[in-house]
Short mmCIF file of N, CA and C in Angstrom, two decimals:
data_model
loop_
_atom_site.label_atom_id
_atom_site.label_comp_id
_atom_site.label_asym_id
_atom_site.label_seq_id
_atom_site.Cartn_x
_atom_site.Cartn_y
_atom_site.Cartn_z
N MET A 268 146.49 40.51 94.15
CA MET A 268 146.73 39.04 93.72
C MET A 268 145.22 38.57 93.51
N LEU A 269 145.04 37.76 92.50
CA LEU A 269 143.68 36.97 92.30
C LEU A 269 143.82 35.53 92.79
N TYR A 270 142.94 35.09 93.61
CA TYR A 270 143.08 33.81 94.09
C TYR A 270 141.75 33.17 93.59
N LEU A 271 142.01 31.90 92.99
CA LEU A 271 140.89 31.10 92.48
C LEU A 271 140.97 29.76 93.36
N VAL A 272 139.85 29.43 93.89
CA VAL A 272 139.69 28.11 94.60
C VAL A 272 138.55 27.28 94.17
N GLY A 273 139.02 26.13 93.55
CA GLY A 273 137.98 25.23 93.00
C GLY A 273 137.88 24.00 93.78
N GLY A 274 137.02 23.18 93.32
CA GLY A 274 137.00 21.88 94.06
C GLY A 274 135.39 21.35 94.06
N CYS A 275 135.27 20.12 94.53
CA CYS A 275 133.98 19.53 94.57
C CYS A 275 133.15 20.17 95.80
N GLY A 276 131.95 19.87 95.69
CA GLY A 276 131.02 20.34 96.80
C GLY A 276 131.56 19.77 98.13
N ARG A 277 131.37 20.58 99.22
CA ARG A 277 131.60 20.09 100.59
C ARG A 277 133.11 19.90 100.81
N SER A 278 134.06 20.44 100.09
CA SER A 278 135.41 20.32 100.11
C SER A 278 136.05 21.21 101.03
N GLY A 279 135.48 22.42 101.40
CA GLY A 279 136.02 23.38 102.27
C GLY A 279 136.36 24.63 101.45
N LYS A 280 135.87 24.88 100.25
CA LYS A 280 136.26 25.98 99.38
C LYS A 280 135.75 27.29 100.22
N SER A 281 134.58 27.36 100.71
CA SER A 281 133.97 28.55 101.28
C SER A 281 134.60 28.84 102.60
N THR A 282 135.04 27.61 103.33
CA THR A 282 135.71 27.82 104.57
C THR A 282 137.14 28.45 104.33
N LEU A 283 137.79 28.07 103.30
CA LEU A 283 139.19 28.48 102.99
C LEU A 283 139.05 29.96 102.56
N ALA A 284 138.07 30.33 101.77
CA ALA A 284 137.79 31.59 101.27
C ALA A 284 137.56 32.54 102.45
N GLU A 285 136.72 32.15 103.50
CA GLU A 285 136.49 32.92 104.59
C GLU A 285 137.58 33.23 105.45
N ARG A 286 138.48 32.02 105.62
CA ARG A 286 139.80 32.25 106.27
C ARG A 286 140.68 33.24 105.71
N MET A 287 140.76 33.19 104.29
CA MET A 287 141.53 34.22 103.62
C MET A 287 140.90 35.65 103.87
N ARG A 288 139.71 35.80 104.00
CA ARG A 288 139.05 37.15 104.40
C ARG A 288 139.41 37.53 105.68
N GLN A 289 139.23 36.71 106.71
CA GLN A 289 139.55 37.00 108.04
C GLN A 289 141.02 37.31 108.33
N ARG A 290 142.02 36.34 107.80
CA ARG A 290 143.34 36.47 108.09
C ARG A 290 144.16 37.42 107.25
N HIS A 291 143.81 37.58 105.97
CA HIS A 291 144.49 38.22 105.01
C HIS A 291 143.78 39.31 104.38
N GLY A 292 142.44 39.54 104.85
CA GLY A 292 141.73 40.81 104.28
C GLY A 292 141.35 40.62 102.88
N VAL A 293 141.26 39.42 102.42
CA VAL A 293 140.94 39.18 100.94
C VAL A 293 139.42 38.90 100.74
N PRO A 294 138.78 39.78 100.01
CA PRO A 294 137.29 39.70 99.88
C PRO A 294 137.13 38.42 98.96
N TRP A 295 135.90 37.88 99.01
CA TRP A 295 135.67 36.67 98.11
C TRP A 295 134.31 36.72 97.62
N PHE A 296 134.18 35.99 96.42
CA PHE A 296 133.05 35.79 95.70
C PHE A 296 132.64 34.50 95.27
N PRO A 297 131.51 33.93 95.77
CA PRO A 297 131.07 32.54 95.52
C PRO A 297 130.46 32.39 94.16
N LEU A 298 130.97 31.61 93.41
CA LEU A 298 130.43 31.33 92.03
C LEU A 298 129.10 30.77 92.14
N ASP A 299 128.69 30.20 93.19
CA ASP A 299 127.43 29.71 93.42
C ASP A 299 126.26 30.85 93.22
N ALA A 300 126.64 32.02 93.66
CA ALA A 300 125.90 33.19 93.56
C ALA A 300 125.73 33.54 92.00
N LEU A 301 126.83 33.50 91.34
CA LEU A 301 126.68 33.80 89.89
C LEU A 301 125.84 32.67 89.16
N LYS A 302 126.11 31.38 89.58
CA LYS A 302 125.26 30.40 88.91
C LYS A 302 123.78 30.47 89.06
N MET A 303 123.50 30.91 90.23
CA MET A 303 121.91 31.06 90.68
C MET A 303 121.55 32.33 90.02
N GLY A 304 122.31 33.31 89.95
CA GLY A 304 121.96 34.62 89.32
C GLY A 304 121.72 34.40 87.83
N LEU A 305 122.41 33.54 87.18
CA LEU A 305 122.39 33.15 85.65
C LEU A 305 121.08 32.41 85.55
N HIS A 306 120.94 31.39 86.47
CA HIS A 306 119.80 30.48 86.36
C HIS A 306 118.50 31.28 86.43
N HIS A 307 118.45 32.12 87.40
CA HIS A 307 117.21 32.87 87.63
C HIS A 307 117.01 34.15 86.72
N GLY A 308 118.01 34.78 86.52
CA GLY A 308 118.07 36.07 85.68
C GLY A 308 118.30 35.92 84.09
N ALA A 309 118.98 34.80 83.75
CA ALA A 309 119.31 34.59 82.31
C ALA A 309 119.01 33.15 81.94
N PRO A 310 117.72 32.76 82.03
CA PRO A 310 117.41 31.26 81.85
C PRO A 310 117.96 30.84 80.32
N ASN A 311 117.97 31.79 79.47
CA ASN A 311 118.42 31.43 78.10
C ASN A 311 119.67 30.91 78.07
N LEU A 312 120.53 31.10 79.00
CA LEU A 312 121.91 30.49 79.09
C LEU A 312 122.05 29.16 79.44
N GLY A 313 120.98 28.54 79.88
CA GLY A 313 120.93 27.24 80.34
C GLY A 313 121.73 26.70 81.40
N VAL A 314 121.93 27.59 82.33
CA VAL A 314 122.75 27.23 83.62
C VAL A 314 121.63 26.90 84.65
N GLU A 315 121.64 25.43 84.82
CA GLU A 315 120.74 24.81 85.73
C GLU A 315 121.56 24.27 86.91
N PRO A 316 121.02 24.72 88.11
CA PRO A 316 121.74 24.09 89.46
C PRO A 316 121.97 22.67 89.49
N GLY A 317 121.18 21.86 89.01
CA GLY A 317 121.26 20.43 89.09
C GLY A 317 122.07 19.69 88.01
N ASP A 318 122.54 20.49 87.09
CA ASP A 318 123.41 19.83 86.16
C ASP A 318 124.78 19.49 86.54
N ASP A 319 125.41 18.60 85.71
CA ASP A 319 126.76 18.28 86.00
C ASP A 319 127.74 19.49 86.28
N ASP A 320 128.52 19.52 87.33
CA ASP A 320 129.30 20.67 87.74
C ASP A 320 130.19 21.03 86.63
N MET A 321 130.84 20.10 85.88
CA MET A 321 131.91 20.44 85.00
C MET A 321 131.24 20.92 83.66
N GLU A 322 130.03 20.43 83.30
CA GLU A 322 129.25 20.93 82.21
C GLU A 322 128.93 22.42 82.48
N THR A 323 128.43 22.72 83.65
CA THR A 323 128.13 24.00 84.04
C THR A 323 129.28 24.88 84.08
N ALA A 324 130.46 24.28 84.45
CA ALA A 324 131.66 25.10 84.45
C ALA A 324 132.02 25.59 83.06
N ASP A 325 131.77 24.63 82.01
CA ASP A 325 132.06 24.95 80.68
C ASP A 325 130.97 26.09 80.24
N ARG A 326 129.89 26.01 80.57
CA ARG A 326 128.84 27.05 80.10
C ARG A 326 129.16 28.42 80.88
N MET A 327 129.59 28.40 81.99
CA MET A 327 129.78 29.54 82.78
C MET A 327 131.17 30.15 82.56
N TRP A 328 132.28 29.37 82.02
CA TRP A 328 133.61 29.89 81.83
C TRP A 328 133.74 31.17 81.16
N PRO A 329 133.03 31.44 80.09
CA PRO A 329 133.20 32.80 79.30
C PRO A 329 132.85 33.91 80.32
N ILE A 330 131.83 33.76 81.07
CA ILE A 330 131.39 34.86 82.05
C ILE A 330 132.43 34.83 83.21
N VAL A 331 132.69 33.66 83.74
CA VAL A 331 133.66 33.67 84.87
C VAL A 331 135.05 34.21 84.45
N LYS A 332 135.38 33.92 83.22
CA LYS A 332 136.73 34.41 82.69
C LYS A 332 136.76 35.97 82.79
N GLY A 333 135.62 36.55 82.18
CA GLY A 333 135.33 37.96 82.15
C GLY A 333 135.32 38.57 83.51
N LEU A 334 134.71 37.86 84.29
CA LEU A 334 134.57 38.36 85.77
C LEU A 334 136.05 38.52 86.33
N ILE A 335 136.91 37.43 86.21
CA ILE A 335 138.23 37.31 86.94
C ILE A 335 139.09 38.22 86.22
N GLU A 336 139.00 38.42 85.01
CA GLU A 336 139.81 39.39 84.23
C GLU A 336 139.64 40.82 84.78
N ASP A 337 138.36 41.08 84.91
CA ASP A 337 138.07 42.48 85.52
C ASP A 337 138.56 42.68 86.99
N LEU A 338 138.39 41.58 87.66
CA LEU A 338 138.95 41.74 89.11
C LEU A 338 140.40 41.90 89.10
N ALA A 339 141.16 41.07 88.20
CA ALA A 339 142.56 41.15 88.12
C ALA A 339 143.05 42.60 87.59
N TRP A 340 142.25 43.16 86.63
CA TRP A 340 142.59 44.30 86.15
C TRP A 340 142.52 45.40 87.11
N ASP A 341 141.52 45.37 88.10
CA ASP A 341 141.31 46.26 89.19
C ASP A 341 142.39 46.36 90.11
N GLY A 342 143.36 45.37 90.24
CA GLY A 342 144.53 45.29 90.98
C GLY A 342 144.41 45.03 92.47
N ARG A 343 143.11 44.83 92.92
CA ARG A 343 143.11 44.58 94.31
C ARG A 343 143.08 43.14 94.48
N ASP A 344 143.33 42.75 95.81
CA ASP A 344 143.28 41.23 96.04
C ASP A 344 141.78 40.81 96.13
N TYR A 345 141.60 39.76 95.50
CA TYR A 345 140.19 39.11 95.41
C TYR A 345 140.25 37.63 95.31
N LEU A 346 139.30 36.88 95.89
CA LEU A 346 139.34 35.47 95.76
C LEU A 346 137.98 35.02 95.23
N VAL A 347 137.92 34.20 94.18
CA VAL A 347 136.67 33.70 93.69
C VAL A 347 136.73 32.11 93.83
N GLU A 348 135.61 31.71 94.45
CA GLU A 348 135.52 30.15 94.73
C GLU A 348 134.44 29.54 94.15
N GLY A 349 134.55 28.24 93.81
CA GLY A 349 133.28 27.67 93.44
C GLY A 349 133.57 26.19 92.84
N VAL A 350 132.57 25.48 92.66
CA VAL A 350 132.69 24.04 92.13
C VAL A 350 132.85 24.03 90.64
N ASN A 351 132.32 25.25 90.06
CA ASN A 351 132.35 25.36 88.60
C ASN A 351 133.54 25.93 88.01
N LEU A 352 134.78 25.43 88.43
CA LEU A 352 135.91 25.74 87.69
C LEU A 352 136.72 24.49 87.37
N ARG A 353 137.08 24.43 86.01
CA ARG A 353 138.06 23.29 85.68
C ARG A 353 139.45 23.64 85.69
N PRO A 354 140.19 22.71 86.16
CA PRO A 354 141.62 23.03 86.26
C PRO A 354 142.32 23.40 85.05
N ALA A 355 141.99 22.80 83.93
CA ALA A 355 142.39 23.21 82.66
C ALA A 355 142.13 24.76 82.19
N SER A 356 140.89 25.00 82.45
CA SER A 356 140.50 26.48 82.15
C SER A 356 141.48 27.50 83.07
N VAL A 357 141.50 27.09 84.27
CA VAL A 357 142.15 27.96 85.24
C VAL A 357 143.56 28.04 84.90
N ALA A 358 144.25 26.85 84.58
CA ALA A 358 145.70 26.85 84.14
C ALA A 358 145.96 27.61 82.91
N ALA A 359 145.06 27.56 81.94
CA ALA A 359 145.08 28.21 80.68
C ALA A 359 145.19 29.80 80.97
N TYR A 360 144.05 30.12 81.82
CA TYR A 360 144.02 31.65 82.17
C TYR A 360 145.30 32.05 82.78
N MET A 361 145.75 31.26 83.90
CA MET A 361 146.89 31.64 84.51
C MET A 361 148.21 31.74 83.74
N ALA A 362 148.26 31.12 82.70
CA ALA A 362 149.40 31.20 81.78
C ALA A 362 149.68 32.69 81.41
N ASP A 363 148.68 33.40 81.22
CA ASP A 363 148.82 34.86 80.82
C ASP A 363 148.44 35.82 81.99
N ALA A 364 148.37 35.26 83.14
CA ALA A 364 147.82 36.21 84.37
C ALA A 364 148.83 35.84 85.50
N PRO A 365 149.95 36.26 85.65
CA PRO A 365 151.03 35.99 86.62
C PRO A 365 150.55 36.35 88.00
N GLN A 366 149.69 37.40 88.12
CA GLN A 366 149.15 37.66 89.41
C GLN A 366 148.05 36.84 89.98
N THR A 367 147.97 35.52 89.54
CA THR A 367 146.83 34.62 89.93
C THR A 367 147.41 33.42 90.69
N ARG A 368 146.75 33.12 91.70
CA ARG A 368 147.16 31.82 92.33
C ARG A 368 145.83 30.97 92.41
N ALA A 369 146.07 29.64 92.33
CA ALA A 369 144.84 28.92 92.47
C ALA A 369 145.21 27.50 93.31
N SER A 370 144.09 27.06 93.77
CA SER A 370 144.08 25.83 94.55
C SER A 370 142.89 25.14 94.26
N PHE A 371 142.91 23.68 94.18
CA PHE A 371 141.65 22.96 94.25
C PHE A 371 141.59 22.02 95.36
N LEU A 372 140.33 21.75 95.88
CA LEU A 372 140.09 20.90 96.99
C LEU A 372 139.28 19.71 96.69
N GLY A 373 139.37 18.76 97.43
CA GLY A 373 138.44 17.58 97.27
C GLY A 373 138.78 16.42 98.18
N TYR A 374 138.05 15.36 98.11
CA TYR A 374 138.22 14.29 99.02
C TYR A 374 138.02 12.86 98.28
N PRO A 375 139.14 12.64 97.35
CA PRO A 375 138.88 11.48 96.57
C PRO A 375 138.81 10.03 97.32
N GLY A 376 139.48 10.04 98.47
CA GLY A 376 139.63 8.77 99.22
C GLY A 376 138.58 8.57 100.39
N LEU A 377 137.88 9.59 100.54
CA LEU A 377 137.08 9.50 101.70
C LEU A 377 135.57 9.02 101.20
N THR A 378 135.12 7.94 101.84
CA THR A 378 133.78 7.33 101.15
C THR A 378 132.63 8.34 101.68
N PRO A 379 131.65 8.36 100.92
CA PRO A 379 130.42 9.19 101.21
C PRO A 379 129.89 8.85 102.49
N GLN A 380 129.96 7.57 103.03
CA GLN A 380 129.53 7.32 104.41
C GLN A 380 130.23 7.96 105.57
N ALA A 381 131.62 8.09 105.24
CA ALA A 381 132.48 8.77 106.29
C ALA A 381 132.40 10.33 106.15
N LYS A 382 132.06 10.83 105.05
CA LYS A 382 132.01 12.15 104.84
C LYS A 382 130.64 12.62 105.45
N LEU A 383 129.49 11.82 105.34
CA LEU A 383 128.18 12.35 105.84
C LEU A 383 128.18 13.03 107.24
N PRO A 384 128.79 12.43 108.25
CA PRO A 384 128.69 12.99 109.47
C PRO A 384 129.31 14.35 109.54
N HIS A 385 130.32 14.64 108.72
CA HIS A 385 131.06 16.06 108.67
C HIS A 385 130.06 16.98 108.16
N VAL A 386 129.26 16.55 107.01
CA VAL A 386 128.20 17.47 106.36
C VAL A 386 127.18 17.70 107.43
N VAL A 387 126.70 16.69 108.04
CA VAL A 387 125.57 16.85 109.11
C VAL A 387 126.01 17.81 110.21
N ARG A 388 127.13 17.76 110.68
CA ARG A 388 127.81 18.57 111.66
C ARG A 388 127.98 20.08 111.19
N ALA A 389 128.41 20.19 110.03
CA ALA A 389 128.63 21.52 109.40
C ALA A 389 127.30 22.25 109.15
N ALA A 390 126.18 21.39 108.82
CA ALA A 390 124.85 21.88 108.60
C ALA A 390 124.15 22.47 109.82
N SER A 391 124.47 21.95 110.99
CA SER A 391 123.86 22.11 112.22
C SER A 391 123.85 23.66 112.70
N PRO A 392 122.93 24.19 113.38
CA PRO A 392 121.72 23.48 113.94
C PRO A 392 120.69 23.33 112.87
N ALA A 393 120.57 24.17 111.87
CA ALA A 393 119.44 24.04 110.92
C ALA A 393 120.13 23.26 109.67
N PRO A 394 119.25 22.30 109.03
CA PRO A 394 119.85 21.64 107.80
C PRO A 394 119.77 22.69 106.79
N ASP A 395 120.98 22.27 105.99
CA ASP A 395 121.16 23.14 104.69
C ASP A 395 120.35 22.67 103.63
N TRP A 396 120.64 23.04 102.38
CA TRP A 396 119.89 22.49 101.23
C TRP A 396 120.08 21.00 101.00
N LEU A 397 121.33 20.55 101.22
CA LEU A 397 121.55 19.15 100.89
C LEU A 397 121.04 18.20 101.82
N MET A 398 121.02 18.45 103.19
CA MET A 398 120.51 17.62 104.22
C MET A 398 118.91 17.73 104.17
N LYS A 399 118.37 18.80 103.68
CA LYS A 399 117.03 19.06 103.61
C LYS A 399 116.31 17.76 102.54
N HIS A 400 117.13 17.38 101.67
CA HIS A 400 116.80 16.30 100.77
C HIS A 400 116.83 14.91 101.40
N GLY A 401 117.47 14.70 102.44
CA GLY A 401 117.46 13.45 103.15
C GLY A 401 118.82 12.84 103.05
N GLU A 402 119.10 11.77 103.75
CA GLU A 402 120.30 11.16 103.89
C GLU A 402 120.59 10.38 102.52
N SER A 403 119.66 9.66 102.10
CA SER A 403 119.93 8.99 100.82
C SER A 403 120.24 9.80 99.64
N TYR A 404 119.71 11.06 99.37
CA TYR A 404 120.06 12.02 98.36
C TYR A 404 121.43 12.47 98.83
N ALA A 405 121.72 12.81 100.00
CA ALA A 405 122.98 13.29 100.37
C ALA A 405 124.09 12.35 100.09
N LEU A 406 123.98 11.08 100.23
CA LEU A 406 124.94 10.05 99.97
C LEU A 406 125.24 9.88 98.58
N THR A 407 124.11 10.08 97.74
CA THR A 407 124.29 10.05 96.27
C THR A 407 125.07 11.37 95.82
N TYR A 408 124.72 12.36 96.32
CA TYR A 408 125.44 13.65 96.04
C TYR A 408 126.97 13.54 96.47
N LEU A 409 127.35 12.99 97.55
CA LEU A 409 128.57 12.83 98.19
C LEU A 409 129.45 11.75 97.25
N THR A 410 128.66 10.80 96.82
CA THR A 410 129.33 9.83 95.89
C THR A 410 129.86 10.55 94.56
N GLN A 411 128.95 11.51 94.06
CA GLN A 411 129.41 12.24 92.89
C GLN A 411 130.49 13.16 93.23
N CYS A 412 130.53 13.75 94.44
CA CYS A 412 131.64 14.61 94.86
C CYS A 412 132.92 13.71 94.99
N GLN A 413 132.79 12.56 95.59
CA GLN A 413 134.02 11.88 95.60
C GLN A 413 134.60 11.50 94.16
N GLN A 414 133.76 11.17 93.14
CA GLN A 414 134.18 10.77 91.98
C GLN A 414 134.74 12.20 91.30
N LEU A 415 134.12 13.26 91.43
CA LEU A 415 134.67 14.45 90.88
C LEU A 415 136.00 14.88 91.59
N SER A 416 136.11 14.59 92.78
CA SER A 416 137.37 14.82 93.50
C SER A 416 138.54 14.18 92.73
N ALA A 417 138.40 12.74 92.48
CA ALA A 417 139.38 12.07 91.91
C ALA A 417 139.72 12.75 90.59
N GLU A 418 138.63 13.06 89.65
CA GLU A 418 138.90 13.77 88.42
C GLU A 418 139.56 15.00 88.63
N LEU A 419 139.28 15.79 89.46
CA LEU A 419 139.91 17.11 89.75
C LEU A 419 141.54 16.85 90.31
N ARG A 420 141.72 15.85 91.02
CA ARG A 420 143.10 15.76 91.46
C ARG A 420 143.74 15.29 90.33
N ASP A 421 143.33 14.32 89.47
CA ASP A 421 144.08 13.98 88.23
C ASP A 421 144.39 15.08 87.23
N ALA A 422 143.30 15.87 87.01
CA ALA A 422 143.29 17.04 86.07
C ALA A 422 144.36 18.07 86.62
N CYS A 423 144.25 18.32 87.91
CA CYS A 423 145.43 19.30 88.61
C CYS A 423 146.72 18.89 88.26
N ALA A 424 147.01 17.45 88.49
CA ALA A 424 148.34 16.91 88.28
C ALA A 424 148.74 17.10 86.71
N THR A 425 147.79 16.89 85.88
CA THR A 425 148.23 17.11 84.50
C THR A 425 148.46 18.61 84.12
N VAL A 426 147.89 19.51 84.76
CA VAL A 426 148.22 20.86 84.29
C VAL A 426 149.03 21.55 85.34
N GLY A 427 149.47 20.98 86.42
CA GLY A 427 150.42 21.46 87.28
C GLY A 427 149.86 22.38 88.40
N LEU A 428 148.58 22.21 88.71
CA LEU A 428 147.90 23.12 89.79
C LEU A 428 147.84 22.35 90.99
N PRO A 429 147.89 22.90 92.22
CA PRO A 429 147.94 22.30 93.42
C PRO A 429 146.45 21.79 93.84
N PHE A 430 146.50 20.56 94.35
CA PHE A 430 145.32 19.86 94.76
C PHE A 430 145.39 19.45 96.23
N PHE A 431 144.48 19.70 97.17
CA PHE A 431 144.55 19.46 98.55
C PHE A 431 143.54 18.45 98.81
N ASP A 432 143.80 17.38 99.46
CA ASP A 432 142.91 16.28 99.86
C ASP A 432 142.36 16.70 101.29
N THR A 433 141.11 17.23 101.44
CA THR A 433 140.56 17.65 102.66
C THR A 433 139.86 16.31 103.23
N GLY A 434 139.87 15.15 102.69
CA GLY A 434 139.18 14.13 103.12
C GLY A 434 140.10 13.46 104.26
N ALA A 435 141.29 13.27 104.10
CA ALA A 435 142.36 12.79 104.95
C ALA A 435 142.51 13.51 106.24
N ASP A 436 142.69 14.79 106.08
CA ASP A 436 143.02 15.70 107.12
C ASP A 436 142.53 17.03 106.78
N TYR A 437 141.24 17.36 106.96
CA TYR A 437 140.66 18.62 106.49
C TYR A 437 141.22 19.85 107.00
N GLU A 438 141.55 20.02 108.32
CA GLU A 438 142.24 21.22 108.89
C GLU A 438 143.57 21.30 108.26
N GLY A 439 144.35 20.24 108.13
CA GLY A 439 145.77 20.29 107.74
C GLY A 439 145.71 20.60 106.06
N ALA A 440 144.81 20.08 105.42
CA ALA A 440 144.77 20.48 104.11
C ALA A 440 144.34 21.94 103.67
N LEU A 441 143.42 22.39 104.58
CA LEU A 441 142.99 23.85 104.29
C LEU A 441 144.14 24.72 104.70
N ALA A 442 144.93 24.47 105.81
CA ALA A 442 146.08 25.18 106.15
C ALA A 442 147.09 25.08 104.97
N ALA A 443 147.34 23.77 104.47
CA ALA A 443 148.40 23.85 103.42
C ALA A 443 147.81 24.54 102.17
N ALA A 444 146.52 24.66 101.77
CA ALA A 444 146.01 25.39 100.69
C ALA A 444 146.28 26.89 100.87
N GLU A 445 145.84 27.33 102.25
CA GLU A 445 146.10 28.58 102.58
C GLU A 445 147.49 29.13 102.28
N GLN A 446 148.56 28.27 102.84
CA GLN A 446 149.85 28.53 102.74
C GLN A 446 150.23 28.55 101.22
N ALA A 447 149.83 27.75 100.41
CA ALA A 447 150.09 27.73 99.00
C ALA A 447 149.63 29.02 98.29
N LEU A 448 148.36 29.43 98.70
CA LEU A 448 147.92 30.70 98.21
C LEU A 448 148.63 31.89 98.51
N THR A 449 149.02 32.05 99.65
CA THR A 449 149.67 33.18 100.18
C THR A 449 151.28 33.20 100.28
N ALA A 450 151.80 32.11 99.93
CA ALA A 450 153.30 32.09 100.05
C ALA A 450 153.83 33.22 99.07
N ARG A 451 154.84 33.74 99.42
CA ARG A 451 155.50 34.90 98.72
C ARG A 451 156.46 34.42 97.62
#
């Protein structure tokens, strides 16, 4: 089975992927690694870490699609996660790939001010890349993530993919997403 987990930054994608690895033995690949590899190794492709996540998703999709097609062809379980997945692209891929499951995560109703303490706690003891920029930058980033969450929720509803709101109940939403991915 191929599992795809998309969503905005700080929504729990990597946490869900790691749980799938620990509990179900499913290895995972973060699209952030691919994005940074393309940024550093193939600058002519124009993949910039600071660009809009959905614009970057469009630039990366031909490569991501090739990657997931190869992983699916291999026949082993694998999970690919990242912010640079569009629900419409994933749904179109899944129409011809029945051995694929997907979930999207976000927090459309959680204010950036309410999300910030969670980000700070998760980054402890040493600040991560977001918190190294300071609280004002983090709040701006989280505002963009909240807006993207709403867009992803609506896009998932349009194409029939599951969206889990990690803002209202983080642990409950991750458990529900895990259940949706692994249901027989």
